């Protein structure tokens, strides 16, 4: 049975090949390739996705903070530390602290 189906498919293809090539597809105008426009569209879609994800994460964090008051206090402390940008000073002082620890 499988051989019969294969022979029928082969005959059908042979008949269509004897009739000539298929008619050409209608020509469709393609817009000119603009890499800058394509990159901008990609970045805009990416920005929309990132903003939506950040909103989702912010809502989940607010929900978690509402359930745990002590977590809200820690989050406030971390936000104050981040606003103060202490980590920049820390990163500058870290090599000096390592040197002093090794010398002592």
JSON list of N, CA and C in Angstrom, two decimals, residues 1-77:
[
{"chain": "A", "resi": 1, "resn": "UNK", "atom": "N", "xyz": [0.84, -1.19, 0.00]},
{"chain": "A", "resi": 1, "resn": "UNK", "atom": "CA", "xyz": [0.00, 0.00, 0.00]},
{"chain": "A", "resi": 1, "resn": "UNK", "atom": "C", "xyz": [0.88, 1.25, 0.00]},
{"chain": "A", "resi": 2, "resn": "UNK", "atom": "N", "xyz": [1.95, 1.24, 0.80]},
{"chain": "A", "resi": 2, "resn": "UNK", "atom": "CA", "xyz": [2.83, 2.41, 0.89]},
{"chain": "A", "resi": 2, "resn": "UNK", "atom": "C", "xyz": [3.53, 2.64, -0.45]},
{"chain": "A", "resi": 3, "resn": "UNK", "atom": "N", "xyz": [3.90, 1.55, -1.11]},
{"chain": "A", "resi": 3, "resn": "UNK", "atom": "CA", "xyz": [4.56, 1.68, -2.41]},
{"chain": "A", "resi": 3, "resn": "UNK", "atom": "C", "xyz": [3.60, 2.27, -3.43]},
{"chain": "A", "resi": 4, "resn": "UNK", "atom": "N", "xyz": [2.35, 1.86, -3.37]},
{"chain": "A", "resi": 4, "resn": "UNK", "atom": "CA", "xyz": [1.33, 2.40, -4.28]},
{"chain": "A", "resi": 4, "resn": "UNK", "atom": "C", "xyz": [1.14, 3.90, -4.07]},
{"chain": "A", "resi": 5, "resn": "UNK", "atom": "N", "xyz": [1.11, 4.35, -2.79]},
{"chain": "A", "resi": 5, "resn": "UNK", "atom": "CA", "xyz": [0.96, 5.79, -2.51]},
{"chain": "A", "resi": 5, "resn": "UNK", "atom": "C", "xyz": [2.18, 6.56, -3.00]},
{"chain": "A", "resi": 6, "resn": "UNK", "atom": "N", "xyz": [3.37, 5.99, -2.82]},
{"chain": "A", "resi": 6, "resn": "UNK", "atom": "CA", "xyz": [4.59, 6.66, -3.26]},
{"chain": "A", "resi": 6, "resn": "UNK", "atom": "C", "xyz": [4.61, 6.78, -4.78]},
{"chain": "A", "resi": 7, "resn": "UNK", "atom": "N", "xyz": [4.17, 5.72, -5.47]},
{"chain": "A", "resi": 7, "resn": "UNK", "atom": "CA", "xyz": [4.12, 5.78, -6.94]},
{"chain": "A", "resi": 7, "resn": "UNK", "atom": "C", "xyz": [3.11, 6.81, -7.41]},
{"chain": "A", "resi": 8, "resn": "UNK", "atom": "N", "xyz": [1.98, 6.91, -6.73]},
{"chain": "A", "resi": 8, "resn": "UNK", "atom": "CA", "xyz": [0.96, 7.89, -7.11]},
{"chain": "A", "resi": 8, "resn": "UNK", "atom": "C", "xyz": [1.49, 9.31, -6.92]},
{"chain": "A", "resi": 9, "resn": "UNK", "atom": "N", "xyz": [2.20, 9.55, -5.81]},
{"chain": "A", "resi": 9, "resn": "UNK", "atom": "CA", "xyz": [2.79, 10.89, -5.58]},
{"chain": "A", "resi": 9, "resn": "UNK", "atom": "C", "xyz": [3.82, 11.21, -6.66]},
{"chain": "A", "resi": 10, "resn": "UNK", "atom": "N", "xyz": [4.64, 10.20, -7.01]},
{"chain": "A", "resi": 10, "resn": "UNK", "atom": "CA", "xyz": [5.66, 10.42, -8.03]},
{"chain": "A", "resi": 10, "resn": "UNK", "atom": "C", "xyz": [5.03, 10.73, -9.38]},
{"chain": "A", "resi": 11, "resn": "UNK", "atom": "N", "xyz": [3.96, 10.03, -9.71]},
{"chain": "A", "resi": 11, "resn": "UNK", "atom": "CA", "xyz": [3.25, 10.29, -10.98]},
{"chain": "A", "resi": 11, "resn": "UNK", "atom": "C", "xyz": [2.65, 11.69, -10.97]},
{"chain": "A", "resi": 12, "resn": "UNK", "atom": "N", "xyz": [2.09, 12.08, -9.86]},
{"chain": "A", "resi": 12, "resn": "UNK", "atom": "CA", "xyz": [1.50, 13.42, -9.77]},
{"chain": "A", "resi": 12, "resn": "UNK", "atom": "C", "xyz": [2.56, 14.50, -9.95]},
{"chain": "A", "resi": 13, "resn": "UNK", "atom": "N", "xyz": [3.71, 14.32, -9.35]},
{"chain": "A", "resi": 13, "resn": "UNK", "atom": "CA", "xyz": [4.80, 15.29, -9.51]},
{"chain": "A", "resi": 13, "resn": "UNK", "atom": "C", "xyz": [5.32, 15.31, -10.93]},
{"chain": "A", "resi": 14, "resn": "UNK", "atom": "N", "xyz": [5.39, 14.13, -11.54]},
{"chain": "A", "resi": 14, "resn": "UNK", "atom": "CA", "xyz": [5.86, 14.06, -12.93]},
{"chain": "A", "resi": 14, "resn": "UNK", "atom": "C", "xyz": [4.88, 14.77, -13.85]},
{"chain": "A", "resi": 15, "resn": "UNK", "atom": "N", "xyz": [3.58, 14.61, -13.62]},
{"chain": "A", "resi": 15, "resn": "UNK", "atom": "CA", "xyz": [2.57, 15.30, -14.44]},
{"chain": "A", "resi": 15, "resn": "UNK", "atom": "C", "xyz": [2.69, 16.81, -14.30]},
{"chain": "A", "resi": 16, "resn": "UNK", "atom": "N", "xyz": [2.87, 17.28, -13.07]},
{"chain": "A", "resi": 16, "resn": "UNK", "atom": "CA", "xyz": [2.98, 18.73, -12.88]},
{"chain": "A", "resi": 16, "resn": "UNK", "atom": "C", "xyz": [4.28, 19.26, -13.49]},
{"chain": "A", "resi": 17, "resn": "UNK", "atom": "N", "xyz": [5.34, 18.47, -13.50]},
{"chain": "A", "resi": 17, "resn": "UNK", "atom": "CA", "xyz": [6.60, 18.90, -14.11]},
{"chain": "A", "resi": 17, "resn": "UNK", "atom": "C", "xyz": [6.46, 18.95, -15.63]},
{"chain": "A", "resi": 18, "resn": "UNK", "atom": "N", "xyz": [5.68, 18.05, -16.20]},
{"chain": "A", "resi": 18, "resn": "UNK", "atom": "CA", "xyz": [5.47, 18.05, -17.66]},
{"chain": "A", "resi": 18, "resn": "UNK", "atom": "C", "xyz": [4.68, 19.28, -18.10]},
{"chain": "A", "resi": 19, "resn": "UNK", "atom": "N", "xyz": [3.85, 19.80, -17.23]},
{"chain": "A", "resi": 19, "resn": "UNK", "atom": "CA", "xyz": [3.02, 20.95, -17.59]},
{"chain": "A", "resi": 19, "resn": "UNK", "atom": "C", "xyz": [3.83, 22.24, -17.62]},
{"chain": "A", "resi": 20, "resn": "UNK", "atom": "N", "xyz": [5.01, 22.24, -17.08]},
{"chain": "A", "resi": 20, "resn": "UNK", "atom": "CA", "xyz": [5.86, 23.44, -17.09]},
{"chain": "A", "resi": 20, "resn": "UNK", "atom": "C", "xyz": [5.95, 24.03, -15.70]},
{"chain": "A", "resi": 21, "resn": "UNK", "atom": "N", "xyz": [6.73, 25.08, -15.61]},
{"chain": "A", "resi": 21, "resn": "UNK", "atom": "CA", "xyz": [6.91, 25.69, -14.29]},
{"chain": "A", "resi": 21, "resn": "UNK", "atom": "C", "xyz": [5.62, 26.37, -13.83]},
{"chain": "A", "resi": 22, "resn": "UNK", "atom": "N", "xyz": [5.47, 26.50, -12.54]},
{"chain": "A", "resi": 22, "resn": "UNK", "atom": "CA", "xyz": [4.26, 27.17, -12.04]},
{"chain": "A", "resi": 22, "resn": "UNK", "atom": "C", "xyz": [4.29, 28.65, -12.43]},
{"chain": "A", "resi": 23, "resn": "UNK", "atom": "N", "xyz": [3.13, 29.26, -12.52]},
{"chain": "A", "resi": 23, "resn": "UNK", "atom": "CA", "xyz": [3.11, 30.69, -12.88]},
{"chain": "A", "resi": 23, "resn": "UNK", "atom": "C", "xyz": [3.82, 31.50, -11.80]},
{"chain": "A", "resi": 24, "resn": "UNK", "atom": "N", "xyz": [4.47, 32.56, -12.20]},
{"chain": "A", "resi": 24, "resn": "UNK", "atom": "CA", "xyz": [5.20, 33.35, -11.20]},
{"chain": "A", "resi": 24, "resn": "UNK", "atom": "C", "xyz": [4.24, 34.00, -10.21]},
{"chain": "A", "resi": 25, "resn": "UNK", "atom": "N", "xyz": [4.70, 34.13, -9.01]},
{"chain": "A", "resi": 25, "resn": "UNK", "atom": "CA", "xyz": [3.89, 34.78, -7.97]},
{"chain": "A", "resi": 25, "resn": "UNK", "atom": "C", "xyz": [3.85, 36.27, -8.26]},
{"chain": "A", "resi": 26, "resn": "UNK", "atom": "N", "xyz": [2.77, 36.90, -7.90]},
{"chain": "A", "resi": 26, "resn": "UNK", "atom": "CA", "xyz": [2.71, 38.35, -8.14]},
{"chain": "A", "resi": 26, "resn": "UNK", "atom": "C", "xyz": [3.82, 39.07, -7.37]},
{"chain": "A", "resi": 27, "resn": "UNK", "atom": "N", "xyz": [4.42, 40.02, -8.04]},
{"chain": "A", "resi": 27, "resn": "UNK", "atom": "CA", "xyz": [5.55, 40.74, -7.45]},
{"chain": "A", "resi": 27, "resn": "UNK", "atom": "C", "xyz": [5.04, 41.67, -6.34]},
{"chain": "A", "resi": 28, "resn": "UNK", "atom": "N", "xyz": [5.65, 41.55, -5.19]},
{"chain": "A", "resi": 28, "resn": "UNK", "atom": "CA", "xyz": [5.27, 42.41, -4.08]},
{"chain": "A", "resi": 28, "resn": "UNK", "atom": "C", "xyz": [6.43, 43.33, -3.76]},
{"chain": "A", "resi": 29, "resn": "UNK", "atom": "N", "xyz": [6.13, 44.60, -3.63]},
{"chain": "A", "resi": 29, "resn": "UNK", "atom": "CA", "xyz": [7.16, 45.57, -3.29]},
{"chain": "A", "resi": 29, "resn": "UNK", "atom": "C", "xyz": [7.58, 45.40, -1.84]},
{"chain": "A", "resi": 30, "resn": "UNK", "atom": "N", "xyz": [8.85, 45.31, -1.62]},
{"chain": "A", "resi": 30, "resn": "UNK", "atom": "CA", "xyz": [9.37, 45.24, -0.26]},
{"chain": "A", "resi": 30, "resn": "UNK", "atom": "C", "xyz": [9.87, 46.63, 0.11]},
{"chain": "A", "resi": 31, "resn": "UNK", "atom": "N", "xyz": [9.64, 47.02, 1.33]},
{"chain": "A", "resi": 31, "resn": "UNK", "atom": "CA", "xyz": [10.18, 48.32, 1.73]},
{"chain": "A", "resi": 31, "resn": "UNK", "atom": "C", "xyz": [11.71, 48.25, 1.76]},
{"chain": "A", "resi": 32, "resn": "UNK", "atom": "N", "xyz": [12.33, 49.36, 1.52]},
{"chain": "A", "resi": 32, "resn": "UNK", "atom": "CA", "xyz": [13.79, 49.41, 1.54]},
{"chain": "A", "resi": 32, "resn": "UNK", "atom": "C", "xyz": [14.29, 49.05, 2.94]},
{"chain": "A", "resi": 33, "resn": "UNK", "atom": "N", "xyz": [15.38, 48.33, 2.98]},
{"chain": "A", "resi": 33, "resn": "UNK", "atom": "CA", "xyz": [15.95, 47.91, 4.26]},
{"chain": "A", "resi": 33, "resn": "UNK", "atom": "C", "xyz": [16.58, 49.12, 4.95]},
{"chain": "A", "resi": 34, "resn": "UNK", "atom": "N", "xyz": [16.11, 49.41, 6.14]},
{"chain": "A", "resi": 34, "resn": "UNK", "atom": "CA", "xyz": [16.62, 50.53, 6.92]},
{"chain": "A", "resi": 34, "resn": "UNK", "atom": "C", "xyz": [17.07, 50.00, 8.27]},
{"chain": "A", "resi": 35, "resn": "UNK", "atom": "N", "xyz": [18.37, 49.74, 8.45]},
{"chain": "A", "resi": 35, "resn": "UNK", "atom": "CA", "xyz": [18.82, 49.14, 9.70]},
{"chain": "A", "resi": 35, "resn": "UNK", "atom": "C", "xyz": [18.58, 50.04, 10.92]},
{"chain": "A", "resi": 36, "resn": "UNK", "atom": "N", "xyz": [18.66, 51.35, 10.74]},
{"chain": "A", "resi": 36, "resn": "UNK", "atom": "CA", "xyz": [18.43, 52.26, 11.87]},
{"chain": "A", "resi": 36, "resn": "UNK", "atom": "C", "xyz": [16.97, 52.18, 12.33]},
{"chain": "A", "resi": 37, "resn": "UNK", "atom": "N", "xyz": [16.05, 52.14, 11.37]},
{"chain": "A", "resi": 37, "resn": "UNK", "atom": "CA", "xyz": [14.63, 52.03, 11.72]},
{"chain": "A", "resi": 37, "resn": "UNK", "atom": "C", "xyz": [14.34, 50.69, 12.37]},
{"chain": "A", "resi": 38, "resn": "UNK", "atom": "N", "xyz": [14.93, 49.65, 11.85]},
{"chain": "A", "resi": 38, "resn": "UNK", "atom": "CA", "xyz": [14.73, 48.32, 12.42]},
{"chain": "A", "resi": 38, "resn": "UNK", "atom": "C", "xyz": [15.26, 48.25, 13.85]},
{"chain": "A", "resi": 39, "resn": "UNK", "atom": "N", "xyz": [16.42, 48.83, 14.08]},
{"chain": "A", "resi": 39, "resn": "UNK", "atom": "CA", "xyz": [17.01, 48.84, 15.43]},
{"chain": "A", "resi": 39, "resn": "UNK", "atom": "C", "xyz": [16.14, 49.66, 16.38]},
{"chain": "A", "resi": 40, "resn": "UNK", "atom": "N", "xyz": [15.63, 50.79, 15.91]},
{"chain": "A", "resi": 40, "resn": "UNK", "atom": "CA", "xyz": [14.76, 51.63, 16.75]},
{"chain": "A", "resi": 40, "resn": "UNK", "atom": "C", "xyz": [13.48, 50.89, 17.13]},
{"chain": "A", "resi": 41, "resn": "UNK", "atom": "N", "xyz": [12.87, 50.22, 16.16]},
{"chain": "A", "resi": 41, "resn": "UNK", "atom": "CA", "xyz": [11.66, 49.46, 16.45]},
{"chain": "A", "resi": 41, "resn": "UNK", "atom": "C", "xyz": [11.95, 48.35, 17.46]},
{"chain": "A", "resi": 42, "resn": "UNK", "atom": "N", "xyz": [13.09, 47.69, 17.31]},
{"chain": "A", "resi": 42, "resn": "UNK", "atom": "CA", "xyz": [13.47, 46.64, 18.25]},
{"chain": "A", "resi": 42, "resn": "UNK", "atom": "C", "xyz": [13.64, 47.21, 19.65]},
{"chain": "A", "resi": 43, "resn": "UNK", "atom": "N", "xyz": [14.34, 48.34, 19.76]},
{"chain": "A", "resi": 43, "resn": "UNK", "atom": "CA", "xyz": [14.57, 48.95, 21.06]},
{"chain": "A", "resi": 43, "resn": "UNK", "atom": "C", "xyz": [13.27, 49.43, 21.70]},
{"chain": "A", "resi": 44, "resn": "UNK", "atom": "N", "xyz": [12.35, 49.97, 20.89]},
{"chain": "A", "resi": 44, "resn": "UNK", "atom": "CA", "xyz": [11.07, 50.41, 21.44]},
{"chain": "A", "resi": 44, "resn": "UNK", "atom": "C", "xyz": [10.26, 49.24, 21.98]},
{"chain": "A", "resi": 45, "resn": "UNK", "atom": "N", "xyz": [10.24, 48.13, 21.23]},
{"chain": "A", "resi": 45, "resn": "UNK", "atom": "CA", "xyz": [9.53, 46.94, 21.72]},
{"chain": "A", "resi": 45, "resn": "UNK", "atom": "C", "xyz": [10.17, 46.41, 22.99]},
{"chain": "A", "resi": 46, "resn": "UNK", "atom": "N", "xyz": [11.50, 46.42, 23.03]},
{"chain": "A", "resi": 46, "resn": "UNK", "atom": "CA", "xyz": [12.22, 45.96, 24.20]},
{"chain": "A", "resi": 46, "resn": "UNK", "atom": "C", "xyz": [11.93, 46.85, 25.41]},
{"chain": "A", "resi": 47, "resn": "UNK", "atom": "N", "xyz": [11.87, 48.16, 25.21]},
{"chain": "A", "resi": 47, "resn": "UNK", "atom": "CA", "xyz": [11.58, 49.09, 26.29]},
{"chain": "A", "resi": 47, "resn": "UNK", "atom": "C", "xyz": [10.18, 48.88, 26.85]},
{"chain": "A", "resi": 48, "resn": "UNK", "atom": "N", "xyz": [9.23, 48.66, 25.98]},
{"chain": "A", "resi": 48, "resn": "UNK", "atom": "CA", "xyz": [7.86, 48.40, 26.43]},
{"chain": "A", "resi": 48, "resn": "UNK", "atom": "C", "xyz": [7.83, 47.13, 27.27]},
{"chain": "A", "resi": 49, "resn": "UNK", "atom": "N", "xyz": [8.52, 46.09, 26.82]},
{"chain": "A", "resi": 49, "resn": "UNK", "atom": "CA", "xyz": [8.57, 44.83, 27.55]},
{"chain": "A", "resi": 49, "resn": "UNK", "atom": "C", "xyz": [9.24, 45.01, 28.91]},
{"chain": "A", "resi": 50, "resn": "UNK", "atom": "N", "xyz": [10.35, 45.73, 28.95]},
{"chain": "A", "resi": 50, "resn": "UNK", "atom": "CA", "xyz": [11.06, 45.95, 30.21]},
{"chain": "A", "resi": 50, "resn": "UNK", "atom": "C", "xyz": [10.21, 46.75, 31.20]},
{"chain": "A", "resi": 51, "resn": "UNK", "atom": "N", "xyz": [9.51, 47.77, 30.70]},
{"chain": "A", "resi": 51, "resn": "UNK", "atom": "CA", "xyz": [8.66, 48.57, 31.59]},
{"chain": "A", "resi": 51, "resn": "UNK", "atom": "C", "xyz": [7.51, 47.75, 32.15]},
{"chain": "A", "resi": 52, "resn": "UNK", "atom": "N", "xyz": [6.94, 46.90, 31.33]},
{"chain": "A", "resi": 52, "resn": "UNK", "atom": "CA", "xyz": [5.86, 46.05, 31.80]},
{"chain": "A", "resi": 52, "resn": "UNK", "atom": "C", "xyz": [6.37, 45.08, 32.86]},
{"chain": "A", "resi": 53, "resn": "UNK", "atom": "N", "xyz": [7.55, 44.52, 32.65]},
{"chain": "A", "resi": 53, "resn": "UNK", "atom": "CA", "xyz": [8.12, 43.59, 33.61]},
{"chain": "A", "resi": 53, "resn": "UNK", "atom": "C", "xyz": [8.48, 44.30, 34.91]},
{"chain": "A", "resi": 54, "resn": "UNK", "atom": "N", "xyz": [9.03, 45.52, 34.81]},
{"chain": "A", "resi": 54, "resn": "UNK", "atom": "CA", "xyz": [9.36, 46.29, 36.00]},
{"chain": "A", "resi": 54, "resn": "UNK", "atom": "C", "xyz": [8.10, 46.62, 36.79]},
{"chain": "A", "resi": 55, "resn": "UNK", "atom": "N", "xyz": [7.02, 46.95, 36.09]},
{"chain": "A", "resi": 55, "resn": "UNK", "atom": "CA", "xyz": [5.75, 47.20, 36.77]},
{"chain": "A", "resi": 55, "resn": "UNK", "atom": "C", "xyz": [5.24, 45.98, 37.49]},
{"chain": "A", "resi": 56, "resn": "UNK", "atom": "N", "xyz": [5.38, 44.84, 36.84]},
{"chain": "A", "resi": 56, "resn": "UNK", "atom": "CA", "xyz": [4.95, 43.58, 37.46]},
{"chain": "A", "resi": 56, "resn": "UNK", "atom": "C", "xyz": [5.77, 43.30, 38.71]},
{"chain": "A", "resi": 57, "resn": "UNK", "atom": "N", "xyz": [7.09, 43.48, 38.63]},
{"chain": "A", "resi": 57, "resn": "UNK", "atom": "CA", "xyz": [7.95, 43.25, 39.78]},
{"chain": "A", "resi": 57, "resn": "UNK", "atom": "C", "xyz": [7.65, 44.23, 40.91]},
{"chain": "A", "resi": 58, "resn": "UNK", "atom": "N", "xyz": [7.38, 45.49, 40.57]},
{"chain": "A", "resi": 58, "resn": "UNK", "atom": "CA", "xyz": [7.07, 46.48, 41.60]},
{"chain": "A", "resi": 58, "resn": "UNK", "atom": "C", "xyz": [5.77, 46.12, 42.32]},
{"chain": "A", "resi": 59, "resn": "UNK", "atom": "N", "xyz": [4.78, 45.67, 41.55]},
{"chain": "A", "resi": 59, "resn": "UNK", "atom": "CA", "xyz": [3.52, 45.27, 42.17]},
{"chain": "A", "resi": 59, "resn": "UNK", "atom": "C", "xyz": [3.71, 44.06, 43.08]},
{"chain": "A", "resi": 60, "resn": "UNK", "atom": "N", "xyz": [4.52, 43.10, 42.64]},
{"chain": "A", "resi": 60, "resn": "UNK", "atom": "CA", "xyz": [4.78, 41.91, 43.47]},
{"chain": "A", "resi": 60, "resn": "UNK", "atom": "C", "xyz": [5.54, 42.29, 44.74]},
{"chain": "A", "resi": 61, "resn": "UNK", "atom": "N", "xyz": [6.48, 43.24, 44.63]},
{"chain": "A", "resi": 61, "resn": "UNK", "atom": "CA", "xyz": [7.23, 43.68, 45.81]},
{"chain": "A", "resi": 61, "resn": "UNK", "atom": "C", "xyz": [6.31, 44.41, 46.78]},
{"chain": "A", "resi": 62, "resn": "UNK", "atom": "N", "xyz": [5.45, 45.27, 46.28]},
{"chain": "A", "resi": 62, "resn": "UNK", "atom": "CA", "xyz": [4.52, 45.98, 47.15]},
{"chain": "A", "resi": 62, "resn": "UNK", "atom": "C", "xyz": [3.60, 45.01, 47.87]},
{"chain": "A", "resi": 63, "resn": "UNK", "atom": "N", "xyz": [3.18, 43.99, 47.16]},
{"chain": "A", "resi": 63, "resn": "UNK", "atom": "CA", "xyz": [2.32, 42.97, 47.77]},
{"chain": "A", "resi": 63, "resn": "UNK", "atom": "C", "xyz": [3.06, 42.23, 48.88]},
{"chain": "A", "resi": 64, "resn": "UNK", "atom": "N", "xyz": [4.32, 41.90, 48.63]},
{"chain": "A", "resi": 64, "resn": "UNK", "atom": "CA", "xyz": [5.11, 41.20, 49.64]},
{"chain": "A", "resi": 64, "resn": "UNK", "atom": "C", "xyz": [5.39, 42.10, 50.83]},
{"chain": "A", "resi": 65, "resn": "UNK", "atom": "N", "xyz": [5.65, 43.38, 50.57]},
{"chain": "A", "resi": 65, "resn": "UNK", "atom": "CA", "xyz": [5.92, 44.31, 51.66]},
{"chain": "A", "resi": 65, "resn": "UNK", "atom": "C", "xyz": [4.70, 44.55, 52.52]},
{"chain": "A", "resi": 66, "resn": "UNK", "atom": "N", "xyz": [3.52, 44.51, 51.92]},
{"chain": "A", "resi": 66, "resn": "UNK", "atom": "CA", "xyz": [2.29, 44.70, 52.68]},
{"chain": "A", "resi": 66, "resn": "UNK", "atom": "C", "xyz": [2.08, 43.54, 53.65]},
{"chain": "A", "resi": 67, "resn": "UNK", "atom": "N", "xyz": [2.53, 42.36, 53.28]},
{"chain": "A", "resi": 67, "resn": "UNK", "atom": "CA", "xyz": [2.35, 41.19, 54.13]},
{"chain": "A", "resi": 67, "resn": "UNK", "atom": "C", "xyz": [3.38, 41.13, 55.26]},
{"chain": "A", "resi": 68, "resn": "UNK", "atom": "N", "xyz": [4.57, 41.72, 55.05]},
{"chain": "A", "resi": 68, "resn": "UNK", "atom": "CA", "xyz": [5.64, 41.63, 56.05]},
{"chain": "A", "resi": 68, "resn": "UNK", "atom": "C", "xyz": [6.13, 43.04, 56.42]},
{"chain": "A", "resi": 69, "resn": "UNK", "atom": "N", "xyz": [5.66, 43.61, 57.52]},
{"chain": "A", "resi": 69, "resn": "UNK", "atom": "CA", "xyz": [6.06, 44.98, 57.88]},
{"chain": "A", "resi": 69, "resn": "UNK", "atom": "C", "xyz": [7.57, 45.13, 58.12]},
{"chain": "A", "resi": 70, "resn": "UNK", "atom": "N", "xyz": [8.22, 44.09, 58.68]},
{"chain": "A", "resi": 70, "resn": "UNK", "atom": "CA", "xyz": [9.66, 44.21, 58.93]},
{"chain": "A", "resi": 70, "resn": "UNK", "atom": "C", "xyz": [10.44, 44.26, 57.62]},
{"chain": "A", "resi": 71, "resn": "UNK", "atom": "N", "xyz": [9.90, 43.66, 56.57]},
{"chain": "A", "resi": 71, "resn": "UNK", "atom": "CA", "xyz": [10.53, 43.71, 55.26]},
{"chain": "A", "resi": 71, "resn": "UNK", "atom": "C", "xyz": [10.44, 45.12, 54.68]},
{"chain": "A", "resi": 72, "resn": "UNK", "atom": "N", "xyz": [9.34, 45.81, 54.97]},
{"chain": "A", "resi": 72, "resn": "UNK", "atom": "CA", "xyz": [9.17, 47.18, 54.50]},
{"chain": "A", "resi": 72, "resn": "UNK", "atom": "C", "xyz": [10.25, 48.08, 55.12]},
{"chain": "A", "resi": 73, "resn": "UNK", "atom": "N", "xyz": [10.55, 47.88, 56.39]},
{"chain": "A", "resi": 73, "resn": "UNK", "atom": "CA", "xyz": [11.58, 48.69, 57.05]},
{"chain": "A", "resi": 73, "resn": "UNK", "atom": "C", "xyz": [12.95, 48.43, 56.42]},
{"chain": "A", "resi": 74, "resn": "UNK", "atom": "N", "xyz": [13.26, 47.18, 56.14]},
{"chain": "A", "resi": 74, "resn": "UNK", "atom": "CA", "xyz": [14.53, 46.86, 55.50]},
{"chain": "A", "resi": 74, "resn": "UNK", "atom": "C", "xyz": [14.61, 47.46, 54.10]},
{"chain": "A", "resi": 75, "resn": "UNK", "atom": "N", "xyz": [13.50, 47.41, 53.38]},
{"chain": "A", "resi": 75, "resn": "UNK", "atom": "CA", "xyz": [13.49, 47.98, 52.03]},
{"chain": "A", "resi": 75, "resn": "UNK", "atom": "C", "xyz": [13.71, 49.49, 52.08]},
{"chain": "A", "resi": 76, "resn": "UNK", "atom": "N", "xyz": [13.15, 50.16, 53.09]},
{"chain": "A", "resi": 76, "resn": "UNK", "atom": "CA", "xyz": [13.37, 51.60, 53.23]},
{"chain": "A", "resi": 76, "resn": "UNK", "atom": "C", "xyz": [14.83, 51.90, 53.52]},
{"chain": "A", "resi": 77, "resn": "UNK", "atom": "N", "xyz": [15.47, 51.10, 54.36]},
{"chain": "A", "resi": 77, "resn": "UNK", "atom": "CA", "xyz": [16.88, 51.30, 54.67]},
{"chain": "A", "resi": 77, "resn": "UNK", "atom": "C", "xyz": [17.73, 51.10, 53.42]}
]
